[in-house]
Coordinates of C-alpha atoms in Angstrom, one line a residue:
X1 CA -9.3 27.1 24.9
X2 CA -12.7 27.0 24.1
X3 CA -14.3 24.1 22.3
X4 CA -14.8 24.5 18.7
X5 CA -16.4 22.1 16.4
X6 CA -15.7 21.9 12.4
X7 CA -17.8 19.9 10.0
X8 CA -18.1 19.0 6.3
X9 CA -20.0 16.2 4.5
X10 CA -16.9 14.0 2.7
X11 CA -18.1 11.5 0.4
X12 CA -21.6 11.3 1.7
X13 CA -20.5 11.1 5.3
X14 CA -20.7 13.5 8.2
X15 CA -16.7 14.7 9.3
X16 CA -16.4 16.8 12.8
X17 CA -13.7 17.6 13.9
X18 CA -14.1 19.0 17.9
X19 CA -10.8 20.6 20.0
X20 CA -10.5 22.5 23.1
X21 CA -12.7 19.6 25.1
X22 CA -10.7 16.6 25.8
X23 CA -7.5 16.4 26.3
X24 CA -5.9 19.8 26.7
X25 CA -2.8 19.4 28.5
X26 CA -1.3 17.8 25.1
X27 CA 0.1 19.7 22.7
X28 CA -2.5 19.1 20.0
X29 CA -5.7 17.1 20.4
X30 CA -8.7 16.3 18.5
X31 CA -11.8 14.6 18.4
X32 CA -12.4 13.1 14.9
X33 CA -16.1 11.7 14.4
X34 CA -17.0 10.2 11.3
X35 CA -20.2 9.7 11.4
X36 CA -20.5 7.4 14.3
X37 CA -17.0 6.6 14.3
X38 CA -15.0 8.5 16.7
X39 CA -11.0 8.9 17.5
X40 CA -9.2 10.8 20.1
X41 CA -6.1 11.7 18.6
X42 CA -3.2 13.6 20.8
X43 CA -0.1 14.7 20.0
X44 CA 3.1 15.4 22.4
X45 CA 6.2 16.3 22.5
X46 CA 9.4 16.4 24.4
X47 CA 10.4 19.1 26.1
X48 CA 14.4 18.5 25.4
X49 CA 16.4 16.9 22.3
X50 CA 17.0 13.5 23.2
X51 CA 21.1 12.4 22.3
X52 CA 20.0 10.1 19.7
X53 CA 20.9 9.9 15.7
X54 CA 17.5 9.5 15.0
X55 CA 13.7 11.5 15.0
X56 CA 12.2 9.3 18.4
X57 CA 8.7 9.6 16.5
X58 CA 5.9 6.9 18.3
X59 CA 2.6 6.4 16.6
X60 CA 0.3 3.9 18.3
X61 CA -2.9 3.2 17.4
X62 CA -5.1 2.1 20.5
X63 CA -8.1 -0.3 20.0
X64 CA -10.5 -0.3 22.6
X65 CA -13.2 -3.1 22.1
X66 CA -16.1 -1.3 23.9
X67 CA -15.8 0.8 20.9
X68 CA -17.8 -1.9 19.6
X69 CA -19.4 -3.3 22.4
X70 CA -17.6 -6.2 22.9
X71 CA -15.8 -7.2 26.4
X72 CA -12.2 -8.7 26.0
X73 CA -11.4 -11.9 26.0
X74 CA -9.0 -14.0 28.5
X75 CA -8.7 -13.9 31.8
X76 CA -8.0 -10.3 32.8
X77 CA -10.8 -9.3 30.5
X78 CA -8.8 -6.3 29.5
X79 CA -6.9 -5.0 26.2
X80 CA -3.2 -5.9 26.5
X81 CA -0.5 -5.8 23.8
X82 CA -1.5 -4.1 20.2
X83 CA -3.2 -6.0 17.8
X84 CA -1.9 -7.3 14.4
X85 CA -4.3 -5.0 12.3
X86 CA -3.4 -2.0 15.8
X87 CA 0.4 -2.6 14.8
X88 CA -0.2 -2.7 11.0
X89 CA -2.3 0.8 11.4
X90 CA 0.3 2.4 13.5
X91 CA 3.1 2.0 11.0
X92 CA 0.7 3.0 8.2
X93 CA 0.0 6.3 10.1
X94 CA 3.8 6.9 10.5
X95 CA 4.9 6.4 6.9
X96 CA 3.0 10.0 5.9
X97 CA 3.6 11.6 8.7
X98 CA 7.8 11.1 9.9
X99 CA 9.2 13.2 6.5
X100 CA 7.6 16.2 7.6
X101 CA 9.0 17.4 10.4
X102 CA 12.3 19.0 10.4
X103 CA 15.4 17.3 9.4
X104 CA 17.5 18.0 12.9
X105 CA 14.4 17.4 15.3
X106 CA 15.4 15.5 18.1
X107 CA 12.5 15.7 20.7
X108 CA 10.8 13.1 21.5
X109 CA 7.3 12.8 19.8
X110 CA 4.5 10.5 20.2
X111 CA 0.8 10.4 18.2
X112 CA -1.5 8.1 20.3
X113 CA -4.8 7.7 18.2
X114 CA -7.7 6.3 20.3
X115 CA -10.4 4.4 19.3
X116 CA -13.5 5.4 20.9
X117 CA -16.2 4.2 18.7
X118 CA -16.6 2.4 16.0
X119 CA -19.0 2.5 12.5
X120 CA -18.6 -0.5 10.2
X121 CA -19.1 1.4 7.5
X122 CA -17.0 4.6 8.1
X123 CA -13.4 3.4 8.2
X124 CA -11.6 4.3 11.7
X125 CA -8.5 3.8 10.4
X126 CA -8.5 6.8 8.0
X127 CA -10.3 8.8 10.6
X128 CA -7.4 8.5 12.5
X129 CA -4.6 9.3 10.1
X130 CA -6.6 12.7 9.9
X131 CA -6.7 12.8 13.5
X132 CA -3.0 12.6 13.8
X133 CA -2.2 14.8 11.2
X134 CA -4.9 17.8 12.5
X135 CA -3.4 16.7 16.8
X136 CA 0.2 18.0 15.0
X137 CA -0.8 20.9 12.6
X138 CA -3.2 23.0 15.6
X139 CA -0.4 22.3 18.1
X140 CA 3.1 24.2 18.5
X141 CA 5.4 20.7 17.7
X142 CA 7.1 21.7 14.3
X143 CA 5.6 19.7 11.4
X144 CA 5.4 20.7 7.5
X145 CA 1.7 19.1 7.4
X146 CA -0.9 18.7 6.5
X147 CA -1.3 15.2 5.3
X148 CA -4.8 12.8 4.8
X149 CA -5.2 9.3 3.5
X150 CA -8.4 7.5 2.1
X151 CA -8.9 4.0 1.2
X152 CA -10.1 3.4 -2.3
X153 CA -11.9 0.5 -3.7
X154 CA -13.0 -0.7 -6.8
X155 CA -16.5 -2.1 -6.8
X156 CA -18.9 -2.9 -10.3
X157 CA -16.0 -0.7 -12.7
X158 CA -16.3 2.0 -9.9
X159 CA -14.0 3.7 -7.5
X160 CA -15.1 3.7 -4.0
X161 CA -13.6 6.4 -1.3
X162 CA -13.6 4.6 2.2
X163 CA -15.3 1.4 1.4
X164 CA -17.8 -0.7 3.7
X165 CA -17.5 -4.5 4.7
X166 CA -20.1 -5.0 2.1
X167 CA -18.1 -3.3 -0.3
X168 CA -15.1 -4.0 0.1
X169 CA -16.1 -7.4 0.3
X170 CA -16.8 -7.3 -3.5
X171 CA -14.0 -4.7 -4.4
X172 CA -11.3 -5.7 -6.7
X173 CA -8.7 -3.5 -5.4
X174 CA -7.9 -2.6 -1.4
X175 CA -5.6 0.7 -1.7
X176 CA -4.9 3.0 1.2
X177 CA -3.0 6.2 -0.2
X178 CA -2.1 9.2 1.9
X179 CA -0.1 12.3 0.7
X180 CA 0.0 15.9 0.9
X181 CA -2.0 18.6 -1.3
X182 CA 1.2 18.4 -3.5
X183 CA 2.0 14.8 -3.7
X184 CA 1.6 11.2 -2.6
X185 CA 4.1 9.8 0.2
X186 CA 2.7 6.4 1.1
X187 CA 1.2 3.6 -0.7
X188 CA -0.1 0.1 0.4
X189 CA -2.7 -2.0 -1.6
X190 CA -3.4 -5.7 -2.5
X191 CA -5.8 -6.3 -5.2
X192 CA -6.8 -8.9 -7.4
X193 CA -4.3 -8.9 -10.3
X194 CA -5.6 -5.8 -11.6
X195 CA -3.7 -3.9 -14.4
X196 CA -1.3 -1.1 -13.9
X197 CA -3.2 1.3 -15.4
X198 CA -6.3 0.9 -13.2
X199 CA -4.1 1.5 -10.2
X200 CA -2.3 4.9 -11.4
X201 CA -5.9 5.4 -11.9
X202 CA -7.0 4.7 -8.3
X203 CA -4.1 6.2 -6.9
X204 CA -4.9 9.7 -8.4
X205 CA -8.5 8.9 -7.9
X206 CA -7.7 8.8 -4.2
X207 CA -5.2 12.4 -4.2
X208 CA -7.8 13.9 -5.3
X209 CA -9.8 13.2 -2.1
X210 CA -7.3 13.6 -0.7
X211 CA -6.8 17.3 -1.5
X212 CA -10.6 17.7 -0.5
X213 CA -9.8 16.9 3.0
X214 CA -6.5 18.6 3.3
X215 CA -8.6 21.5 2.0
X216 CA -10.7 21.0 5.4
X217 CA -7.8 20.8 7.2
X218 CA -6.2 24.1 6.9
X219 CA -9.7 26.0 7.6
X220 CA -9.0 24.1 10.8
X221 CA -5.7 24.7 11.2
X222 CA -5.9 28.6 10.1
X223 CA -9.0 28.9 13.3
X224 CA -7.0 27.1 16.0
X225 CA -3.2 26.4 15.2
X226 CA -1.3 27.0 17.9
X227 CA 2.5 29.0 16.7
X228 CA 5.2 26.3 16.3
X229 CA 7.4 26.5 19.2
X230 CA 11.0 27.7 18.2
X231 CA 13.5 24.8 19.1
X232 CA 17.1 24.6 18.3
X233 CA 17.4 21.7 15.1
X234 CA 20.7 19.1 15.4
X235 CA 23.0 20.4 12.8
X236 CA 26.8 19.4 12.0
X237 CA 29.5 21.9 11.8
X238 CA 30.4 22.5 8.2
X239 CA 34.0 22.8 8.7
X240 CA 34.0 19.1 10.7
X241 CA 32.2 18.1 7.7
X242 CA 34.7 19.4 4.8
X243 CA 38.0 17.9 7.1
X244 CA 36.2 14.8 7.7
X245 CA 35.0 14.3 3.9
X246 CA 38.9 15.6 3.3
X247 CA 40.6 12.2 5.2
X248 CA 37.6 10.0 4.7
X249 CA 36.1 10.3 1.0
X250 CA 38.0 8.5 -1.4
X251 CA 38.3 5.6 1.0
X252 CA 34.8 5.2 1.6
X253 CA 33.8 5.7 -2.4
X254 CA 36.5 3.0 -2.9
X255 CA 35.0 0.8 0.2
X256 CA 31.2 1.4 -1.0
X257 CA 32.7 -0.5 -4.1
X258 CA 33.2 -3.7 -3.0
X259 CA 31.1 -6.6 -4.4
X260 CA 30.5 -9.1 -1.7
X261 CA 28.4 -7.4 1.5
X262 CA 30.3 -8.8 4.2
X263 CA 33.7 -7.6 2.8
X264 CA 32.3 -4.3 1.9
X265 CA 30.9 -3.8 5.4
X266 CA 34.0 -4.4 7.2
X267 CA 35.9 -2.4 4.9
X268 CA 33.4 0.3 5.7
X269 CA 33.5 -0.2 9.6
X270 CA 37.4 -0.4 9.4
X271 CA 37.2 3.4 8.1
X272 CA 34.8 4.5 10.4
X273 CA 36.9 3.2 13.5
X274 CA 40.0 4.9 12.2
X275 CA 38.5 8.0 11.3
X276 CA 36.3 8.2 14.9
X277 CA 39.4 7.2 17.4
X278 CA 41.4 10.2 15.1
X279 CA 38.8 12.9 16.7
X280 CA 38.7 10.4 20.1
X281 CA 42.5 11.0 20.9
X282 CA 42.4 15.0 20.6
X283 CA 42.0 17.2 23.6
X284 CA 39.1 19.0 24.1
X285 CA 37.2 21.6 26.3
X286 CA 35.3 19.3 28.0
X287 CA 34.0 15.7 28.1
X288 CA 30.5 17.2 26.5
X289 CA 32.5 18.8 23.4
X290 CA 34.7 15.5 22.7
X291 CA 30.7 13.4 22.7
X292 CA 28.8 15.8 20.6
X293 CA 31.9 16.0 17.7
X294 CA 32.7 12.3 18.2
X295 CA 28.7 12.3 17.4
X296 CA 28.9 14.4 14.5
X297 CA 31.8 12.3 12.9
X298 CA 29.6 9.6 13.3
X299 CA 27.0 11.0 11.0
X300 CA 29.6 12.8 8.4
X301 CA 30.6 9.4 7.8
X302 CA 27.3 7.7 7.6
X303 CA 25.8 10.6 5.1
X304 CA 29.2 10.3 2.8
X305 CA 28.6 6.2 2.6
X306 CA 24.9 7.3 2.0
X307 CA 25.9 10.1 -0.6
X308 CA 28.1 7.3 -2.6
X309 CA 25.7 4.7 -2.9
X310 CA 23.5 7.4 -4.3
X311 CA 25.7 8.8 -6.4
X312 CA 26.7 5.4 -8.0
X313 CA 23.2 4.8 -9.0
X314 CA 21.9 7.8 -10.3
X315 CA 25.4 9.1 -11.9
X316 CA 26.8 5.7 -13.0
X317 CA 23.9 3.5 -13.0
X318 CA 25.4 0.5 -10.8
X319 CA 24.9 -0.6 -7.5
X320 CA 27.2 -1.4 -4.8
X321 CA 27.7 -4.7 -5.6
X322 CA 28.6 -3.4 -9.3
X323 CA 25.6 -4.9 -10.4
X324 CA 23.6 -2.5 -13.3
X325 CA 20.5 -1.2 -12.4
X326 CA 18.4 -3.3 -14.3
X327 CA 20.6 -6.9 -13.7
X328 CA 19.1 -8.8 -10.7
X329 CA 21.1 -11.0 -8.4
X330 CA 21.7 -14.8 -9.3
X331 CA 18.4 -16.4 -8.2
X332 CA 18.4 -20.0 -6.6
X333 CA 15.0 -22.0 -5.1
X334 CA 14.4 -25.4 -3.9
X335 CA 11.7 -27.2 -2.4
X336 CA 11.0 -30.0 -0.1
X337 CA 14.0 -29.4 2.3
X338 CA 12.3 -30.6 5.0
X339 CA 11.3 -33.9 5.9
X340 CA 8.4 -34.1 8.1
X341 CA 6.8 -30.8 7.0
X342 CA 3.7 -30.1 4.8
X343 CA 5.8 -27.9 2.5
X344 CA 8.8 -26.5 2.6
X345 CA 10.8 -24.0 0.0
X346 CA 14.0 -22.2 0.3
X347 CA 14.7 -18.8 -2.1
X348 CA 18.2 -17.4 -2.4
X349 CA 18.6 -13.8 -4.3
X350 CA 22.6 -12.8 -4.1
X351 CA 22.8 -12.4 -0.4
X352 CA 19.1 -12.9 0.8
X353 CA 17.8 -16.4 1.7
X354 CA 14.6 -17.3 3.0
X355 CA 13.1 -20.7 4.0
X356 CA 9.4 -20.7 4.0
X357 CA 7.5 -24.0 5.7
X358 CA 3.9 -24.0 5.1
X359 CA 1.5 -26.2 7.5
X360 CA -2.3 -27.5 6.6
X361 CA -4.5 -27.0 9.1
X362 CA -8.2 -28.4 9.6
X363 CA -11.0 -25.2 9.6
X364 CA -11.0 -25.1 13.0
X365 CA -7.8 -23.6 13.7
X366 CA -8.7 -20.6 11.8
X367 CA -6.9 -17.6 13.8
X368 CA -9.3 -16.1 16.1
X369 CA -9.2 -12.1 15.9
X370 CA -10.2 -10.2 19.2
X371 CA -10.7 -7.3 17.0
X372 CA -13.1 -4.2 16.1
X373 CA -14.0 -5.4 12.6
X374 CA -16.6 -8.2 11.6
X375 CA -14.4 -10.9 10.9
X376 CA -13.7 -12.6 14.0
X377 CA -11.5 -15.6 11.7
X378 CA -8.7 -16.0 9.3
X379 CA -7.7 -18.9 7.6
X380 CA -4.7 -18.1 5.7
X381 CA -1.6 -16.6 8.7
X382 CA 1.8 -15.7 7.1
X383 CA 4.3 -15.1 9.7
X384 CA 8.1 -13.2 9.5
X385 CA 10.9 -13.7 11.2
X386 CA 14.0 -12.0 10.7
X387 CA 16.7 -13.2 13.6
X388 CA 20.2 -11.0 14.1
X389 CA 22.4 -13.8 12.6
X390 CA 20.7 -13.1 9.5
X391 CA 22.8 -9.6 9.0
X392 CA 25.6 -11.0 11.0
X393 CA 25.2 -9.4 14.5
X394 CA 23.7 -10.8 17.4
X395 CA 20.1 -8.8 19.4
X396 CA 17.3 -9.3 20.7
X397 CA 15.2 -12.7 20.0
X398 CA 11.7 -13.0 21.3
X399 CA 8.4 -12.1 20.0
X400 CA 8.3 -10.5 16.4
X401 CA 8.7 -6.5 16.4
X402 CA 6.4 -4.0 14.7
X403 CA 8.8 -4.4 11.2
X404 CA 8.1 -8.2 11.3
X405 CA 4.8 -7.9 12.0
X406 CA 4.2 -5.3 8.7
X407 CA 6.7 -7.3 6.3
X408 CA 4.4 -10.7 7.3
X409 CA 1.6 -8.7 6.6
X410 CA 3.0 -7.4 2.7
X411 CA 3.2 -11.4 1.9
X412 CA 0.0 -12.0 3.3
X413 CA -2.3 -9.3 1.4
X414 CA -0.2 -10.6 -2.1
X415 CA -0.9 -14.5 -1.8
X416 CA -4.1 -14.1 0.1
X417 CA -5.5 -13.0 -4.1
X418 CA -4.0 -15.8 -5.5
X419 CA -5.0 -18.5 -3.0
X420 CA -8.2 -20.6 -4.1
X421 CA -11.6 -19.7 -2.1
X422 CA -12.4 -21.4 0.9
X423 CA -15.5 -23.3 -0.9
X424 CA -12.8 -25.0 -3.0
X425 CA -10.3 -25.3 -0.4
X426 CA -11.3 -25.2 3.1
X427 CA -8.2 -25.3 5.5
X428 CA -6.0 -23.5 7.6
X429 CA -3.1 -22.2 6.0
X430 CA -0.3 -21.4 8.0
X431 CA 3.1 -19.7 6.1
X432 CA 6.2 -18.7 8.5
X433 CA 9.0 -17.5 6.2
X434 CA 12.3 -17.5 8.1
X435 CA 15.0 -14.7 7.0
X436 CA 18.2 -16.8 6.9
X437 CA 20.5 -14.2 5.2
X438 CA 19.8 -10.7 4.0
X439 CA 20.9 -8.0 1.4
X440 CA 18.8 -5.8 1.1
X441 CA 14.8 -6.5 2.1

């Protein structure tokens, strides 16, 4: 392939997009620059189905600091594990992209956007949600794109596509939308108490640039797209479906029932285990035919538990629990648990229970960020944990995941608008909410 380059002017800014360069033993690649910010974005996949109940979909988001001319700090003087803001980026580029590809699609996939270079004022994280989304569309990996996101901002009454430091620094809103031509599919915003009116407003605002760019995208797509590669989708056999709904249904509507979570889970699993050593105490052909229907029974059972909840709350209008759709659970807080603390709270909704200790710290222990941005600090730090015991199981403990990290961050961007300014109130602030019990998020 020979390279071709693309451009349009979005928004007042230069957009090429470059392919058949860098890259080409990947199924899709392209070279996003914006003006002078620049992603490699690649896409690959698998080249067989992997035995797994799930789509293995890997998005990373890969921040190189000489993108901004900046050496890494600590001893090896090279980047190691993701960033916070890498992490927070990655799952953000995910959420748009994971419902498109075919239900059934078991190959492995993995997005691996690279950050090359870096303009303040031309937002690489949106360069490289397109990036992903054009790597997948112009290469043969099945996927029902494309998609595109922009960050909007609200600055003097006025909304604001892709916002600066400057900007954004004055903007009343922070909202990063991405969707297809047809729709939105992902949302994630903090802002500063702002009616609901001006955010239906910036969120079709922001489709609408949206549909510009997706509108770029397909002159792309129809120049270079590879054809999708034909691979067989995971299905389950209809008739294994109906027999297993047949010995399985009314138990599990009347299991999905149950009020307390516990008690309703272990009704649930009782089922499953009768159901699944039923199908594991036939004969079969071979020891591949017993694993791929004991695999499928697995599934029927897990979409009929699925279909029930569903079914009681858009049919009935009641949840599991038997709670109504508008009736919260029985809400509980208390504060000052802890002795030798700065602060310490404790929430209980139903089945969810968090404890929440907040320490004061002087200015500075602001957080250092090794990052690409302009701040290099952060004074306020909210912090997740969510331990097995809390759901009853036991796993991994260690160092927080990419979940914990993007649920710490969703507290942090709401109480970061309501905290006072750093003029009135200049300390560290340190929040680690610990997930005790959960029902639920």
């Amino acid at each position: 392939m020979t390279k071709q380059v693309f451009s349009t002017n979005f928004c007042g800014k230069t957009l090429q997009i470059e392919t058949g360069e860098l890259a080409k033993q990947a199924n899709g690649s392209v070279l996003v620059r914006y003006d002078d910010t620049v992603i490699l974005s690649t896409a690959v996949t698998g080249k067989e189905p992997k035995d797994v109940d799930f789509f293995p979909l890997t998005v990373t988001y890969e921040e190189k600091l000489y993108s901004v001319g900046k050496i890494p700090g600590g001893f090896l003087k090279r980047e190691g594990r993701p960033s916070e803001h890498g992490t927070l980026t990655a799952r953000m580029i995910d959420r748009p992209i994971r419902p498109l590809f075919p239900d059934g699609y078991r190959n492995e996939v993995q997005v691996v956007n690279t950050v090359l270079s870096v303009d303040q004022e031309a937002t690489p994280e949106m360069a490289a949600m397109l990036g992903a989304s054009l790597a997948l569309c112009i290469s043969d990996i099945p996927f029902n794109g494309p998609i595109a996101g922009v960050n909007v901002g609200l600055v003097d009454g006025e909304f604001v596509v892709n916002p600066g430091p400057e900007q954004m620094e004055r903007s009343e809103i922070n909202l990063e939308v991405a969707g297809t031509k047809d729709a939105i599919n992902m949302v994630e915003a903090d802002a500063k108490e702002v009616g609901e009116e001006v955010m239906l407003d910036a969120l079709m605002f922001g489709h609408e640039k949206i549909k510009e760019l997706i509108a770029f995208e397909e002159k792309i797509i129809e120049a270079v797209g590879k054809e999708k590669m034909e691979i067989p989708l995971f299905t389950i056999d209809e008739d294994l479906a109906s027999e297993v709904a047949d010995k399985a249904k009314a138990r599990m509507v009347a299991a999905v029932s149950i009020p307390g979570k516990l008690e309703r889970y272990a009704a649930i699993d009782d089922l499953m285990a009768e159901v699944t050593a039923e199908y594991e105490n036939r004969e079969y052909a071979s020891e591949d035919e017993k694993k791929a229907v004991l695999k499928q029974v697995g599934i029927i059972l897990h979409d009929l538990e699925k279909d029930e909840v569903r079914r009681l709350i858009t049919e009935e209008k009641i949840r599991p629990d038997g709670r109504k759709i508008d009736e919260i659970r029985p809400l509980d807080a208390q504060v000052d648990l802890l002795p030798r603390v700065h602060g310490s709270a404790l929430f209980t909704r139903g089945e969810t229970q968090v404890l929440s200790v907040c320490t004061l710290g002087a200015s500075g222990e602001h957080q250092k960020i090794d990052g690409l941005g302009l701040e290099d600090q952060k004074r306020f730090m909210h912090h997740y944990n969510f331990p097995p015991y809390c759901v009853g199981e036991t796993g991994r403990m260690g160092s927080p995941g990419r979940r914990e990290i993007g649920h710490g961050a969703l507290g942090e961007r709401a109480l970061s608008q309501v905290l006072p300014s750093e003029e009135d109130f200049p300390y560290t602030i340190r929040v680690v909410s610990e997930v005790l019990e959960s029902n639920g998020s």
